[in-house]
Short mmCIF file of C-alpha atoms in Angstrom, two decimals:
data_model
loop_
_atom_site.label_atom_id
_atom_site.label_comp_id
_atom_site.label_asym_id
_atom_site.label_seq_id
_atom_site.Cartn_x
_atom_site.Cartn_y
_atom_site.Cartn_z
CA UNK A 1 0.00 0.00 0.00
CA UNK A 2 1.18 3.50 -0.81
CA UNK A 3 2.41 5.47 2.17
CA UNK A 4 1.92 9.11 3.09
CA UNK A 5 4.83 11.09 1.55
CA UNK A 6 5.32 13.13 4.75
CA UNK A 7 5.78 9.94 6.79
CA UNK A 8 7.95 8.41 4.05
CA UNK A 9 10.19 11.50 4.09
CA UNK A 10 10.66 11.22 7.85
CA UNK A 11 11.69 7.57 7.51
CA UNK A 12 14.10 8.40 4.70
CA UNK A 13 15.76 11.27 6.56
CA UNK A 14 16.46 8.96 9.51
CA UNK A 15 18.56 6.71 7.24
CA UNK A 16 21.92 8.17 6.19
CA UNK A 17 22.02 6.57 2.73
CA UNK A 18 18.43 7.48 1.85
CA UNK A 19 18.96 10.97 3.31
CA UNK A 20 21.92 11.64 1.00
CA UNK A 21 20.01 10.38 -2.05
CA UNK A 22 16.98 12.49 -1.18
CA UNK A 23 19.11 15.64 -0.75
CA UNK A 24 20.50 15.04 -4.26
CA UNK A 25 16.96 14.85 -5.63
CA UNK A 26 16.03 18.09 -3.83
CA UNK A 27 18.84 19.85 -5.71
CA UNK A 28 17.65 18.30 -8.98
CA UNK A 29 14.09 19.48 -8.36
CA UNK A 30 15.30 22.96 -7.43
CA UNK A 31 17.28 23.23 -10.66
CA UNK A 32 14.23 22.18 -12.69
CA UNK A 33 12.00 24.69 -10.88
CA UNK A 34 14.46 27.48 -11.67
CA UNK A 35 14.73 26.27 -15.29
CA UNK A 36 18.48 25.74 -14.91
CA UNK A 37 20.06 23.55 -17.59
CA UNK A 38 21.97 20.61 -16.12
CA UNK A 39 25.09 19.16 -17.74
CA UNK A 40 25.23 15.49 -18.72
CA UNK A 41 26.85 14.34 -15.47
CA UNK A 42 24.29 16.18 -13.35
CA UNK A 43 21.37 14.66 -15.30
CA UNK A 44 22.83 11.17 -14.85
CA UNK A 45 23.30 11.85 -11.13
CA UNK A 46 19.63 12.90 -10.83
CA UNK A 47 18.41 9.81 -12.67
CA UNK A 48 20.62 7.52 -10.58
CA UNK A 49 19.39 9.13 -7.36
CA UNK A 50 15.77 8.46 -8.35
CA UNK A 51 16.61 4.86 -9.26
CA UNK A 52 18.43 4.45 -5.93
CA UNK A 53 15.13 5.08 -4.17
CA UNK A 54 13.71 1.89 -5.68
CA UNK A 55 13.46 0.19 -2.29
CA UNK A 56 12.32 3.29 -0.45
CA UNK A 57 8.70 4.00 0.50
CA UNK A 58 9.29 7.48 -0.96
CA UNK A 59 9.09 6.14 -4.50
CA UNK A 60 5.53 4.90 -4.11
CA UNK A 61 4.18 7.42 -1.60
CA UNK A 62 0.98 9.39 -2.20
CA UNK A 63 -0.70 12.53 -0.87
CA UNK A 64 -4.24 11.93 0.25
CA UNK A 65 -7.06 14.35 -0.39
CA UNK A 66 -8.08 16.57 2.53
CA UNK A 67 -4.89 15.73 4.43
CA UNK A 68 -3.04 18.25 6.57
CA UNK A 69 0.23 19.63 5.16
CA UNK A 70 -0.96 18.70 1.66
CA UNK A 71 1.31 21.20 -0.10
CA UNK A 72 4.38 19.91 1.76
CA UNK A 73 3.41 16.36 0.86
CA UNK A 74 3.06 17.26 -2.84
CA UNK A 75 6.45 18.99 -2.81
CA UNK A 76 8.00 15.73 -1.58
CA UNK A 77 6.26 13.73 -4.32
CA UNK A 78 7.50 16.02 -7.10
CA UNK A 79 10.99 16.09 -5.60
CA UNK A 80 11.16 12.31 -5.89
CA UNK A 81 9.67 12.24 -9.40
CA UNK A 82 11.16 15.46 -10.78
CA UNK A 83 13.90 14.05 -12.99
CA UNK A 84 12.02 11.38 -14.92
CA UNK A 85 8.44 12.59 -15.16
CA UNK A 86 6.39 15.62 -16.05
CA UNK A 87 2.77 16.47 -15.23
CA UNK A 88 2.05 17.67 -18.76
CA UNK A 89 3.06 14.23 -20.09
CA UNK A 90 0.48 12.30 -18.09
CA UNK A 91 2.64 11.55 -15.08
CA UNK A 92 1.31 9.22 -12.43
CA UNK A 93 -0.98 11.17 -10.13
CA UNK A 94 0.23 11.79 -6.57
CA UNK A 95 -3.40 11.54 -5.42
CA UNK A 96 -4.94 8.06 -4.91
CA UNK A 97 -7.80 7.54 -7.35
CA UNK A 98 -10.44 6.54 -4.82
CA UNK A 99 -13.75 8.33 -4.65
CA UNK A 100 -14.60 9.22 -1.08
CA UNK A 101 -18.02 8.34 0.28
CA UNK A 102 -19.43 10.55 2.99
CA UNK A 103 -22.09 9.71 5.52
CA UNK A 104 -23.73 13.10 5.69
CA UNK A 105 -27.02 14.51 6.77
CA UNK A 106 -27.70 15.86 3.26
CA UNK A 107 -30.93 13.89 2.79
CA UNK A 108 -32.20 14.92 6.23
CA UNK A 109 -31.46 18.57 5.46
CA UNK A 110 -33.01 18.26 2.00
CA UNK A 111 -36.17 16.91 3.59
CA UNK A 112 -36.14 19.91 5.93
CA UNK A 113 -35.91 22.28 2.96
CA UNK A 114 -38.82 20.47 1.27
CA UNK A 115 -40.94 20.35 4.42
CA UNK A 116 -43.33 22.90 5.83
CA UNK A 117 -40.61 24.64 7.80
CA UNK A 118 -39.07 25.90 4.56
CA UNK A 119 -42.15 25.98 2.33
CA UNK A 120 -41.64 29.70 1.81
CA UNK A 121 -38.56 28.98 -0.33
CA UNK A 122 -40.32 29.05 -3.67
CA UNK A 123 -38.68 27.57 -6.71
CA UNK A 124 -36.75 24.76 -5.00
CA UNK A 125 -38.43 22.01 -7.00
CA UNK A 126 -37.93 23.78 -10.33
CA UNK A 127 -34.36 24.90 -9.56
CA UNK A 128 -32.12 22.07 -8.29
CA UNK A 129 -29.20 24.52 -7.93
CA UNK A 130 -31.22 26.77 -5.64
CA UNK A 131 -32.32 23.74 -3.64
CA UNK A 132 -28.72 22.51 -3.27
CA UNK A 133 -27.69 25.96 -2.05
CA UNK A 134 -30.46 26.05 0.55
CA UNK A 135 -29.44 22.60 1.81
CA UNK A 136 -25.82 23.81 2.05
CA UNK A 137 -26.99 26.77 4.12
CA UNK A 138 -28.47 24.39 6.70
CA UNK A 139 -25.06 22.78 7.25
CA UNK A 140 -22.82 24.98 9.41
CA UNK A 141 -19.59 23.94 7.70
CA UNK A 142 -20.99 24.18 4.16
CA UNK A 143 -22.57 27.58 4.85
CA UNK A 144 -19.44 28.98 6.52
CA UNK A 145 -16.96 27.91 3.84
CA UNK A 146 -19.28 28.86 0.98
CA UNK A 147 -19.81 32.30 2.55
CA UNK A 148 -16.04 32.65 3.03
CA UNK A 149 -15.08 32.13 -0.61
CA UNK A 150 -18.08 34.08 -1.93
CA UNK A 151 -17.06 37.06 0.20
CA UNK A 152 -13.42 36.91 -0.92
CA UNK A 153 -14.19 36.33 -4.60
CA UNK A 154 -16.72 39.19 -4.88
CA UNK A 155 -14.44 41.87 -3.37
CA UNK A 156 -13.46 44.20 -6.17
CA UNK A 157 -15.43 42.27 -8.81
CA UNK A 158 -17.37 44.56 -11.12
CA UNK A 159 -15.52 47.71 -10.03
CA UNK A 160 -12.24 49.41 -10.83
CA UNK A 161 -10.55 47.33 -8.13
CA UNK A 162 -9.23 43.93 -9.11
CA UNK A 163 -10.25 40.99 -6.97
CA UNK A 164 -7.56 38.97 -5.18
CA UNK A 165 -7.61 35.89 -7.42
CA UNK A 166 -5.06 34.00 -5.33
CA UNK A 167 -7.17 34.36 -2.17
CA UNK A 168 -10.32 33.55 -4.12
CA UNK A 169 -8.74 30.32 -5.40
CA UNK A 170 -7.61 29.39 -1.90
CA UNK A 171 -11.16 29.93 -0.59
CA UNK A 172 -12.59 27.73 -3.36
CA UNK A 173 -10.07 24.96 -2.63
CA UNK A 174 -11.01 25.14 1.05
CA UNK A 175 -14.68 24.72 0.18
CA UNK A 176 -14.22 21.78 -2.19
CA UNK A 177 -11.66 20.08 0.08
CA UNK A 178 -13.34 20.46 3.46
CA UNK A 179 -17.07 20.25 2.71
CA UNK A 180 -18.39 16.70 2.12
CA UNK A 181 -18.77 15.90 -1.56
CA UNK A 182 -22.43 15.12 -1.02
CA UNK A 183 -22.91 18.90 -0.78
CA UNK A 184 -20.25 20.16 -3.23
CA UNK A 185 -21.17 17.83 -6.10
CA UNK A 186 -24.86 18.72 -5.86
CA UNK A 187 -24.04 22.44 -5.95
CA UNK A 188 -21.57 22.19 -8.85
CA UNK A 189 -23.30 19.55 -10.98
CA UNK A 190 -26.99 20.33 -10.32
CA UNK A 191 -29.16 19.40 -13.35
CA UNK A 192 -30.85 22.42 -14.94
CA UNK A 193 -33.83 22.74 -17.27
CA UNK A 194 -33.75 26.52 -17.73
CA UNK A 195 -31.25 29.36 -18.03
CA UNK A 196 -32.02 30.87 -14.62
CA UNK A 197 -30.87 27.62 -12.99
CA UNK A 198 -27.96 27.40 -15.45
CA UNK A 199 -26.80 30.89 -14.55
CA UNK A 200 -26.76 30.00 -10.85
CA UNK A 201 -24.73 26.87 -11.64
CA UNK A 202 -22.26 28.79 -13.82
CA UNK A 203 -21.79 31.41 -11.11
CA UNK A 204 -21.14 28.85 -8.35
CA UNK A 205 -17.40 29.62 -8.40
CA UNK A 206 -17.84 33.42 -8.83
CA UNK A 207 -16.27 33.34 -12.33
CA UNK A 208 -15.69 37.12 -12.55
CA UNK A 209 -12.81 36.57 -10.12
CA UNK A 210 -11.85 32.89 -10.13
CA UNK A 211 -12.20 32.14 -13.84
CA UNK A 212 -12.15 35.16 -16.11
CA UNK A 213 -9.40 37.65 -16.91
CA UNK A 214 -9.97 40.92 -18.79
CA UNK A 215 -8.56 39.22 -21.88
CA UNK A 216 -8.16 35.51 -22.52
CA UNK A 217 -4.53 34.42 -21.98
CA UNK A 218 -2.90 31.72 -24.07
CA UNK A 219 -3.66 28.22 -22.71
CA UNK A 220 0.07 27.42 -22.62
CA UNK A 221 0.55 30.33 -20.22
CA UNK A 222 -2.10 28.79 -17.97
CA UNK A 223 -0.29 25.46 -18.23
CA UNK A 224 3.05 27.01 -17.29
CA UNK A 225 1.43 28.74 -14.30
CA UNK A 226 -0.05 25.40 -13.26
CA UNK A 227 3.20 23.44 -13.53
CA UNK A 228 4.95 25.99 -11.30
CA UNK A 229 2.45 25.24 -8.51
CA UNK A 230 2.68 21.90 -6.64
CA UNK A 231 -1.06 21.74 -5.98
CA UNK A 232 -2.13 22.59 -9.54
CA UNK A 233 0.53 20.33 -11.08
CA UNK A 234 -0.68 17.41 -8.94
CA UNK A 235 -4.34 17.98 -9.69
CA UNK A 236 -3.67 18.29 -13.40
CA UNK A 237 -1.91 14.91 -13.33
CA UNK A 238 -4.89 13.51 -11.41
CA UNK A 239 -7.32 15.00 -13.94
CA UNK A 240 -5.35 13.62 -16.90
CA UNK A 241 -5.23 10.17 -15.31
CA UNK A 242 -8.91 9.94 -14.31
CA UNK A 243 -10.49 11.82 -17.22
CA UNK A 244 -8.47 10.28 -20.06
CA UNK A 245 -10.92 10.00 -22.99
CA UNK A 246 -11.15 6.87 -25.16
CA UNK A 247 -13.26 6.86 -28.35
CA UNK A 248 -14.09 3.15 -28.24
CA UNK A 249 -15.18 3.11 -24.59
CA UNK A 250 -18.99 3.13 -23.94
CA UNK A 251 -18.64 5.85 -21.28
CA UNK A 252 -15.78 7.62 -23.03
CA UNK A 253 -13.41 7.03 -20.08
CA UNK A 254 -10.26 4.91 -20.11
CA UNK A 255 -10.65 3.98 -16.42
CA UNK A 256 -14.47 3.58 -16.61
CA UNK A 257 -14.79 5.60 -13.41
CA UNK A 258 -16.90 8.66 -14.09
CA UNK A 259 -17.16 9.56 -10.38
CA UNK A 260 -13.35 9.73 -10.11
CA UNK A 261 -13.26 12.01 -13.17
CA UNK A 262 -15.80 14.39 -11.62
CA UNK A 263 -13.79 14.38 -8.39
CA UNK A 264 -10.62 15.21 -10.37
CA UNK A 265 -12.49 17.98 -12.22
CA UNK A 266 -13.54 19.53 -8.89
CA UNK A 267 -9.88 19.37 -7.83
CA UNK A 268 -8.96 21.74 -10.68
CA UNK A 269 -11.24 24.48 -9.29
CA UNK A 270 -9.22 26.95 -7.27
CA UNK A 271 -6.02 26.43 -9.30
CA UNK A 272 -4.51 28.57 -12.09
CA UNK A 273 -6.29 26.18 -14.50
CA UNK A 274 -9.76 26.65 -13.00
CA UNK A 275 -12.48 25.45 -15.44
CA UNK A 276 -16.13 26.49 -15.56
CA UNK A 277 -19.35 26.23 -17.55
CA UNK A 278 -19.23 28.29 -20.74
CA UNK A 279 -22.90 29.33 -20.79
CA UNK A 280 -26.21 29.23 -18.90
CA UNK A 281 -27.80 26.85 -21.41
CA UNK A 282 -25.41 23.87 -21.58
CA UNK A 283 -23.14 21.65 -19.49
CA UNK A 284 -20.11 22.35 -21.69
CA UNK A 285 -17.05 23.45 -19.74
CA UNK A 286 -13.78 25.09 -20.72
CA UNK A 287 -10.71 26.91 -19.50
CA UNK A 288 -10.64 30.70 -19.85
CA UNK A 289 -7.91 30.76 -22.49
CA UNK A 290 -7.26 30.73 -26.23
CA UNK A 291 -4.87 28.98 -28.59
CA UNK A 292 -4.56 31.90 -30.98
CA UNK A 293 -0.98 33.04 -31.64
CA UNK A 294 0.48 29.75 -30.33
CA UNK A 295 2.89 29.45 -33.25
CA UNK A 296 4.52 26.04 -33.58
CA UNK A 297 3.00 24.98 -30.24
CA UNK A 298 -0.57 25.20 -31.53
CA UNK A 299 -1.08 21.42 -31.38
CA UNK A 300 0.09 21.24 -27.77
CA UNK A 301 -2.17 24.18 -26.87
CA UNK A 302 -5.19 22.56 -28.55
CA UNK A 303 -4.56 19.37 -26.55
CA UNK A 304 -4.61 21.28 -23.26
CA UNK A 305 -7.83 23.13 -24.16
CA UNK A 306 -9.35 19.91 -25.53
CA UNK A 307 -8.90 18.18 -22.17
CA UNK A 308 -11.86 20.28 -21.04
CA UNK A 309 -13.76 21.45 -24.12
CA UNK A 310 -14.10 18.18 -26.04
CA UNK A 311 -13.38 15.49 -23.46
CA UNK A 312 -15.91 12.65 -23.91
CA UNK A 313 -15.08 11.22 -20.49
CA UNK A 314 -15.73 14.53 -18.72
#
């Protein structure tokens, strides 16, 4: 079984041989982060150091969703895998591909919303997104964390001030990481029959701050921003692994696990590559970016955008 990378690091650092190998890999990862070119001997030394960890629990460690010190854990994972792998080339995901099941009081709260006590909330039956929001409001944790990110993401939006996108993203990650998926999935993926409901669904993540820029950047710029961030890099690898489309598959997914793909999609929200619905009248999603003026990297750019826009699995 895969171990926690934080625990695996502690075990490695207590062993002199493993410690020395790990320190070598830290230098290799640092050089890659700073885009420093390594000579032939240095590249060989990095590859050998990674191979030397073959018997170490570090090589197969993972970083579990909702864990404490997640960013530190992901830094360890990418340190160990920095020399031989790359997130943009479908690297193994550092996040275990298991969909979490929560025993929540969602159904009890939903019944409360539907009952006489909340009969004044008109439109619940016709608007599943409104209903999901009302149910969230009855859960202290869901209400608090949803209010937190909504407050942060709306500051400065629609005025001359620019919202703090970094804080907005952090608030969104908090919400989707800490609130049980029974609530978050119903809010994000609520089925809509009209545009009023669709608009509420599209605005779930406060797109004016979290999703849109004044002008659409190139998708390769978004990718570069993502690969410089341990959290985004890890979640992109997770998304690529769990949402890999296959034409011949009945459900369009290589792993035949649609729930894991939706979980991986939610993981991208609150990162530099935050996706969202493109309109109020469809379930199509996209990144806020363009592949115009990509030059000889147009094909690579189209692949990144296509992961979201034309992904049969998603």
